[in-house]
XYZ file of C-alpha atoms in Angstrom:
474
model
C -0.060 0.062 -0.383
C 1.326 3.383 -1.114
C 0.608 5.835 2.057
C 2.556 8.691 1.053
C 2.210 11.681 -1.197
C -0.380 14.113 -1.940
C -4.371 13.334 -1.391
C -3.953 9.966 -0.036
C -4.770 8.874 3.677
C -3.662 9.170 6.905
C -1.673 6.019 7.827
C -3.400 5.010 10.895
C -0.715 2.956 12.611
C -0.070 0.431 15.539
C 2.738 0.244 17.920
C 2.653 -3.179 20.061
C 5.322 -2.473 23.032
C 5.501 0.149 24.883
C 9.568 -0.185 26.715
C 12.013 2.283 25.218
C 11.922 1.078 21.441
C 8.435 1.349 20.466
C 8.121 4.847 22.722
C 10.575 5.572 20.423
C 9.138 4.450 17.139
C 5.835 6.115 17.989
C 7.500 9.619 18.299
C 8.892 8.887 14.935
C 5.639 7.710 13.552
C 4.041 10.832 14.695
C 6.720 13.046 12.592
C 5.820 11.487 9.606
C 2.100 12.439 10.350
C 0.693 8.595 10.786
C -1.978 8.350 13.164
C -0.251 5.958 15.736
C -1.669 4.233 19.289
C 0.648 2.430 21.186
C -0.349 -0.292 23.551
C 1.709 -2.048 26.631
C 1.063 -4.422 28.237
C 2.114 -2.911 31.999
C 0.344 0.262 33.767
C 1.760 3.219 32.887
C 5.491 3.088 34.404
C 4.712 6.700 35.454
C 2.345 5.909 38.196
C 4.295 2.580 39.571
C 6.338 3.037 42.595
C 8.961 0.259 41.441
C 8.842 -1.639 37.261
C 9.185 -5.248 37.600
C 12.071 -6.554 34.787
C 15.200 -5.644 33.972
C 16.791 -2.668 35.180
C 20.656 -3.383 33.985
C 21.896 0.133 33.198
C 21.994 1.093 30.183
C 25.301 2.708 28.176
C 23.715 5.035 25.214
C 26.728 5.272 22.603
C 26.691 7.336 19.132
C 23.636 4.923 17.752
C 21.218 5.597 20.210
C 22.213 9.141 20.215
C 21.461 9.445 16.862
C 18.075 8.307 17.401
C 17.008 10.392 20.310
C 17.973 13.483 17.861
C 16.082 12.922 16.033
C 13.261 13.119 17.976
C 14.626 15.882 19.907
C 15.495 14.725 23.157
C 19.724 14.160 22.493
C 20.557 17.062 25.076
C 17.768 16.596 27.409
C 19.120 12.608 27.697
C 22.099 13.269 27.548
C 22.243 15.941 30.632
C 20.801 13.235 32.438
C 24.034 10.950 31.923
C 27.197 10.206 33.627
C 30.224 9.420 30.804
C 32.265 6.842 31.140
C 35.193 7.070 28.903
C 37.443 3.714 30.422
C 36.914 -0.005 31.557
C 38.495 0.215 35.371
C 39.919 -2.924 36.340
C 39.317 -4.468 39.606
C 42.266 -6.883 40.276
C 41.900 -9.964 43.110
C 44.375 -8.443 44.424
C 42.822 -5.105 45.005
C 44.848 -3.695 42.182
C 43.723 -0.999 39.056
C 44.324 -0.625 36.054
C 42.570 1.634 33.167
C 41.595 0.769 29.860
C 40.230 4.058 28.019
C 37.849 3.230 25.025
C 38.854 5.783 22.601
C 42.134 7.888 21.810
C 40.181 11.644 20.931
C 38.439 11.022 25.001
C 35.107 10.062 23.571
C 32.926 7.959 26.390
C 29.636 6.363 26.484
C 26.160 7.181 28.598
C 25.185 5.671 31.668
C 21.855 6.441 32.017
C 19.027 5.317 33.707
C 16.314 3.017 32.253
C 12.773 3.686 33.833
C 13.828 7.456 33.306
C 14.412 7.186 29.213
C 11.834 5.263 29.075
C 9.395 8.069 31.037
C 10.678 10.747 28.696
C 10.138 9.259 25.730
C 6.659 8.435 26.578
C 5.613 11.487 27.717
C 7.611 12.865 24.611
C 5.643 10.464 22.544
C 2.931 12.190 24.237
C 2.782 15.400 23.243
C 2.061 14.405 19.914
C -1.686 15.331 19.031
C -2.027 12.561 16.770
C -0.350 9.463 19.380
C -2.926 7.607 21.473
C -1.333 5.699 24.672
C -3.409 2.424 26.060
C -1.702 1.277 28.829
C -2.534 -2.478 30.451
C -3.795 -3.320 27.013
C -2.363 -7.208 26.403
C -2.287 -7.994 22.734
C -4.255 -11.460 23.077
C -4.981 -11.725 19.121
C -4.029 -10.736 16.162
C -4.623 -10.463 11.982
C -2.226 -9.252 9.923
C -3.541 -9.603 6.870
C -6.347 -7.729 7.725
C -4.627 -5.254 10.225
C -6.959 -6.381 12.802
C -5.292 -6.761 16.903
C -7.407 -7.274 19.954
C -6.319 -6.786 23.471
C -7.917 -7.282 27.244
C -7.822 -4.588 29.755
C -7.441 -5.527 33.163
C -11.398 -5.293 33.902
C -12.083 -7.724 31.562
C -12.918 -5.918 28.799
C -12.024 -6.909 25.551
C -10.497 -4.251 22.793
C -10.413 -4.304 19.249
C -8.931 -2.345 16.095
C -7.861 -2.529 12.579
C -4.973 -0.698 11.253
C -2.882 -0.227 8.172
C 0.141 -1.278 9.263
C 1.957 -2.758 12.929
C 4.772 -2.906 14.812
C 5.539 -5.402 17.393
C 8.321 -3.563 19.779
C 7.526 -5.743 22.778
C 10.488 -7.474 23.658
C 11.931 -10.860 23.460
C 9.547 -13.025 24.553
C 7.372 -11.251 21.849
C 4.042 -11.638 21.136
C 4.023 -10.219 18.070
C 6.543 -12.081 17.328
C 4.710 -15.257 17.089
C 1.814 -14.088 15.753
C 4.060 -13.099 12.793
C 5.360 -16.971 13.142
C 2.323 -18.186 12.662
C 1.369 -16.537 9.314
C 4.892 -16.137 7.915
C 8.240 -18.838 6.955
C 10.678 -17.397 9.480
C 13.931 -19.049 10.754
C 14.224 -18.494 14.197
C 16.679 -19.131 16.819
C 17.019 -18.740 20.814
C 19.636 -19.086 22.878
C 20.092 -19.076 26.712
C 23.452 -18.837 27.922
C 24.629 -20.528 30.631
C 25.078 -17.549 33.229
C 22.488 -15.406 35.100
C 22.279 -11.844 36.555
C 21.837 -10.328 39.148
C 22.041 -6.757 40.370
C 23.938 -5.344 43.683
C 22.946 -1.620 44.731
C 25.849 0.461 45.497
C 25.003 2.678 47.950
C 26.972 6.524 47.981
C 30.033 7.003 50.581
C 29.283 7.640 54.172
C 30.210 11.559 53.295
C 27.466 11.197 50.453
C 30.000 10.906 47.329
C 30.654 8.054 44.788
C 31.723 5.031 46.452
C 34.318 4.790 43.602
C 35.779 6.800 40.550
C 32.318 7.820 38.460
C 33.476 7.999 34.971
C 34.322 4.704 34.563
C 32.536 0.890 33.974
C 34.045 -1.054 36.759
C 34.532 -4.095 36.208
C 35.935 -7.291 38.430
C 36.635 -10.104 35.786
C 37.151 -13.630 37.506
C 36.933 -15.877 33.948
C 34.299 -17.812 33.729
C 32.290 -15.181 36.075
C 32.230 -10.936 36.523
C 30.673 -7.927 38.230
C 30.264 -3.973 36.751
C 29.282 -1.260 38.201
C 27.763 1.799 36.530
C 27.315 4.861 37.771
C 24.063 6.528 38.842
C 23.373 10.325 39.302
C 22.443 9.984 42.801
C 26.331 8.999 43.604
C 25.524 5.033 43.176
C 26.312 2.425 41.581
C 24.439 -0.242 39.832
C 26.553 -3.597 40.604
C 25.465 -6.568 38.359
C 27.152 -9.942 38.826
C 26.811 -12.402 35.750
C 27.982 -16.016 36.647
C 26.977 -19.546 35.750
C 23.277 -20.706 37.429
C 25.527 -23.634 38.881
C 27.427 -21.328 40.998
C 24.435 -19.332 42.275
C 23.060 -22.289 43.535
C 26.066 -23.066 44.980
C 26.263 -19.815 47.563
C 22.641 -19.544 47.640
C 22.852 -23.087 49.448
C 25.934 -21.752 51.682
C 23.173 -19.110 53.437
C 23.983 -15.831 54.268
C 28.150 -16.826 55.264
C 28.930 -18.533 52.289
C 27.975 -15.540 50.005
C 30.121 -13.170 52.087
C 32.677 -16.162 51.851
C 32.353 -15.875 48.096
C 32.885 -12.059 48.124
C 35.974 -12.377 50.302
C 37.620 -14.683 48.175
C 36.218 -13.486 44.721
C 35.632 -9.541 44.830
C 37.343 -8.607 48.476
C 37.410 -5.411 47.563
C 33.825 -4.838 46.552
C 32.369 -5.559 50.290
C 33.512 -2.256 51.719
C 31.205 -0.255 49.393
C 28.644 -2.603 48.693
C 28.508 -3.371 52.346
C 28.052 -6.586 54.238
C 24.416 -6.892 54.626
C 22.990 -5.506 52.046
C 25.336 -8.366 50.072
C 23.474 -10.865 52.521
C 19.884 -9.740 51.889
C 19.972 -9.384 48.030
C 21.923 -12.762 47.826
C 19.199 -14.322 50.119
C 15.673 -12.608 48.663
C 16.901 -13.075 44.417
C 18.284 -15.396 42.371
C 20.077 -15.341 38.909
C 18.320 -13.617 36.067
C 18.233 -15.663 32.731
C 19.676 -13.584 29.171
C 18.748 -14.674 25.936
C 19.290 -14.122 22.738
C 17.162 -13.994 19.589
C 17.335 -14.069 16.074
C 14.751 -14.298 12.766
C 14.576 -13.345 9.487
C 12.506 -11.830 8.144
C 11.547 -9.073 10.209
C 7.833 -8.533 8.057
C 4.714 -9.458 6.673
C 3.834 -8.332 3.988
C 3.081 -4.754 4.004
C 1.672 -5.458 7.278
C 3.635 -5.799 10.135
C 6.809 -5.662 11.295
C 8.668 -6.237 14.163
C 11.878 -4.300 15.983
C 14.261 -4.423 18.902
C 14.545 -6.986 21.293
C 10.823 -8.428 19.190
C 13.670 -9.097 16.331
C 17.141 -9.444 17.809
C 17.100 -9.581 22.078
C 20.734 -9.706 22.291
C 22.847 -10.479 26.085
C 23.934 -7.044 27.686
C 28.029 -7.453 27.305
C 28.165 -4.837 24.265
C 25.916 -2.355 25.951
C 24.823 -2.105 22.357
C 20.736 -3.795 22.732
C 19.347 -0.489 23.353
C 21.177 1.544 20.796
C 20.688 -1.052 18.253
C 17.291 -1.200 18.314
C 16.738 2.963 18.608
C 19.194 2.180 15.746
C 16.393 0.525 13.940
C 14.638 3.033 14.024
C 16.276 5.555 12.726
C 17.120 2.606 9.347
C 13.393 2.335 9.012
C 12.973 6.044 8.873
C 15.363 6.766 6.524
C 14.387 3.423 4.795
C 10.308 5.144 4.338
C 12.011 8.077 3.049
C 13.550 6.491 0.192
C 10.028 4.253 -0.393
C 7.602 7.438 0.218
C 6.019 4.928 3.082
C 5.210 2.252 0.494
C 5.136 -0.319 2.991
C 5.339 -2.829 0.033
C 8.841 -2.583 -0.558
C 10.252 -0.449 2.790
C 9.413 -3.232 4.302
C 11.467 -6.060 2.861
C 14.352 -3.874 2.834
C 13.930 -3.397 6.475
C 14.442 -7.083 6.634
C 17.220 -7.678 3.783
C 19.300 -4.856 5.493
C 18.742 -5.073 9.355
C 18.364 -8.845 9.903
C 22.544 -9.601 8.885
C 23.413 -6.417 11.433
C 22.080 -7.343 14.162
C 22.440 -10.933 13.988
C 26.186 -9.547 13.303
C 25.164 -7.538 16.350
C 24.264 -10.944 18.635
C 27.494 -12.426 17.871
C 29.878 -9.712 19.298
C 27.445 -8.832 22.203
C 28.535 -13.108 23.280
C 32.023 -12.927 21.963
C 32.059 -9.424 24.459
C 31.301 -11.423 27.309
C 34.646 -13.657 26.929
C 36.487 -10.668 25.802
C 35.239 -9.049 29.250
C 35.434 -11.198 32.127
C 38.965 -12.643 31.089
C 40.377 -11.395 28.272
C 40.972 -8.029 30.219
C 43.671 -9.776 32.201
C 45.679 -11.210 29.026
C 48.419 -9.908 28.539
C 48.195 -10.563 24.688
C 44.884 -8.647 24.753
C 46.483 -6.299 26.389
C 49.327 -6.144 23.723
C 46.954 -6.183 21.453
C 45.303 -3.271 22.289
C 47.765 -1.051 22.317
C 48.722 -2.557 18.865
C 45.251 -1.722 18.015
C 45.324 1.848 19.949
C 48.770 2.645 18.463
C 47.440 1.678 14.244
C 44.778 4.127 15.238
C 46.991 6.336 15.659
C 48.743 6.228 12.941
C 47.106 5.544 10.394
C 42.951 7.570 12.057
C 41.577 6.849 8.281
C 42.300 3.482 7.629
C 42.183 1.540 10.564
C 39.784 1.555 13.691
C 39.300 -1.017 16.508
C 36.109 -3.192 16.958
C 35.443 -1.124 20.151
C 35.265 1.953 18.455
C 33.620 1.238 15.357
C 30.308 -0.384 17.147
C 30.116 2.455 19.955
C 31.887 5.206 17.996
C 30.121 5.155 15.140
C 27.215 4.016 12.972
C 29.271 1.896 10.553
C 26.713 -0.987 9.399
C 27.221 -4.245 12.062
C 27.737 -6.496 9.064
C 30.340 -4.250 7.779
C 32.126 -3.361 11.339
C 32.664 -7.181 11.333
C 34.200 -7.874 7.899
C 36.294 -4.692 8.816
C 37.843 -6.214 11.849
C 38.844 -9.870 10.146
C 40.193 -7.869 7.097
C 42.227 -5.033 9.575
C 43.106 -8.744 12.042
C 44.355 -10.363 8.608
C 46.232 -7.379 7.133
C 47.746 -6.873 10.486
C 48.938 -10.826 11.446
C 50.313 -10.516 7.247
C 52.687 -7.303 8.330
C 54.106 -9.008 11.690
C 54.740 -11.991 9.813
C 56.120 -9.994 7.072
C 58.252 -7.754 9.487
C 59.650 -11.376 11.377
C 60.687 -12.869 8.307
C 62.828 -9.595 6.387
C 64.178 -9.497 10.453
C 64.761 -13.222 9.769
C 66.257 -12.790 6.775
C 68.226 -9.732 7.832
C 69.415 -11.428 11.117
C 70.674 -14.719 8.400
C 72.188 -11.839 5.829
C 73.730 -10.377 8.956
C 75.390 -13.369 10.305
C 76.619 -15.146 7.168
C 78.239 -11.790 6.169
C 80.078 -11.689 9.628
C 80.620 -15.851 8.886
C 82.319 -14.954 5.747
C 84.476 -12.130 6.668
C 85.695 -14.222 9.747
C 86.366 -16.836 7.745
C 88.674 -14.540 5.496
C 90.647 -12.625 7.817
C 91.580 -16.563 9.144
C 92.822 -17.328 5.517
C 94.567 -14.489 5.378
C 95.766 -14.446 8.377
C 96.548 -18.338 8.143
C 98.525 -17.305 4.949
C 100.747 -14.984 6.645
C 102.294 -16.815 9.483
C 103.320 -19.640 7.076
C 104.733 -17.387 5.069
C 106.452 -16.056 8.261
C 107.293 -18.791 9.846
C 109.280 -20.512 6.177
C 111.234 -17.487 6.000
C 112.455 -17.758 9.714
C 113.300 -21.982 9.198
C 115.315 -20.791 6.788
C 117.299 -18.270 8.761
């Protein structure tokens, strides 16, 4: 359906899911002049004291900021974020080392998930062509007809018909399941054997930050790790990642087992978190799962499309889940511009372009967990990091480290991986060529020295025999 240009009717769009990506997408659609209904299964989080679900702090970077800029929210959100310019590695023995993210001092921003979601919902509500519907759970969808049905807490059934439906309802998406009923969708889901637990890190006794704030703090311990991200109220949000089996072992030993575990692996964290806080958190909660989701395609005809975690949930170790979801909104907006809102041609292109990029980012997120919990302690890794930074300094236009491409650029994720692999091959080739050249030079030098030495010995021997003969004659 061509819904753009001239006298064509206003597009009626539904957004299913009022989380970060859904609220942002509603703003993007409103700016296009669409009539938008946003449906969220939860009640309005702006009226809730406690919001259940994931609250791992978010790391906002270039891709996410580009999307926020498009709807006029970049400055408001970044002003409430805290820049993190480097990793701060906490060793078992209490040693601290810093690993800067970028040679020019660029930073990722620690932002509060709830504040960001509330700000996006409020922004969406400012558009006269957007209506927000909370406590509406999707129960049925006839995507070919554009018919959606929802249930409400009081038992009412609500339904309506739309020209286009956007599914932004998270990793366990109902919209994705509806798409899979009518589409041949390749789908994979992988739970990693590690879970996460959030640990509240209070301010210091004098009300200041308990640790230096402009860092992503990491306690790498090979099979598990802990991280800490700063908040505006001088607290840190700590998150412990480790295998579920390890969580079970710690739980089984009770409160004293919790303290013993931290004394063994995170001794410097006990004082900043507090023993009582650790006991209470561990004994009242358990490790939560993390899932990686890949699928293709993302759309059904010209009627529906999924975005964000509904299309590509990823583990949180590259800090790109939200940034990738926000970039979905930008990419789709650019494609709709290109196709003049013609969903028949725009949605297939979105699937074709975005799926390989998102799947590449899912793979990178898995890789980064190994790097964060284990490799950051490796001398070889640190040597490679220094080489990366040196080459970036030497060839800033042609060489860029992997992390910088992902975090501080809008290069497509799939191209990032290809470029990274190509750079690694070139570096390996150059290093190997240098070693071979050095070996050859050393070999030639050794041969020349041996030849000269032999030559000198030969002449010295001749002179000796000549002298000896003359002496004997005398």
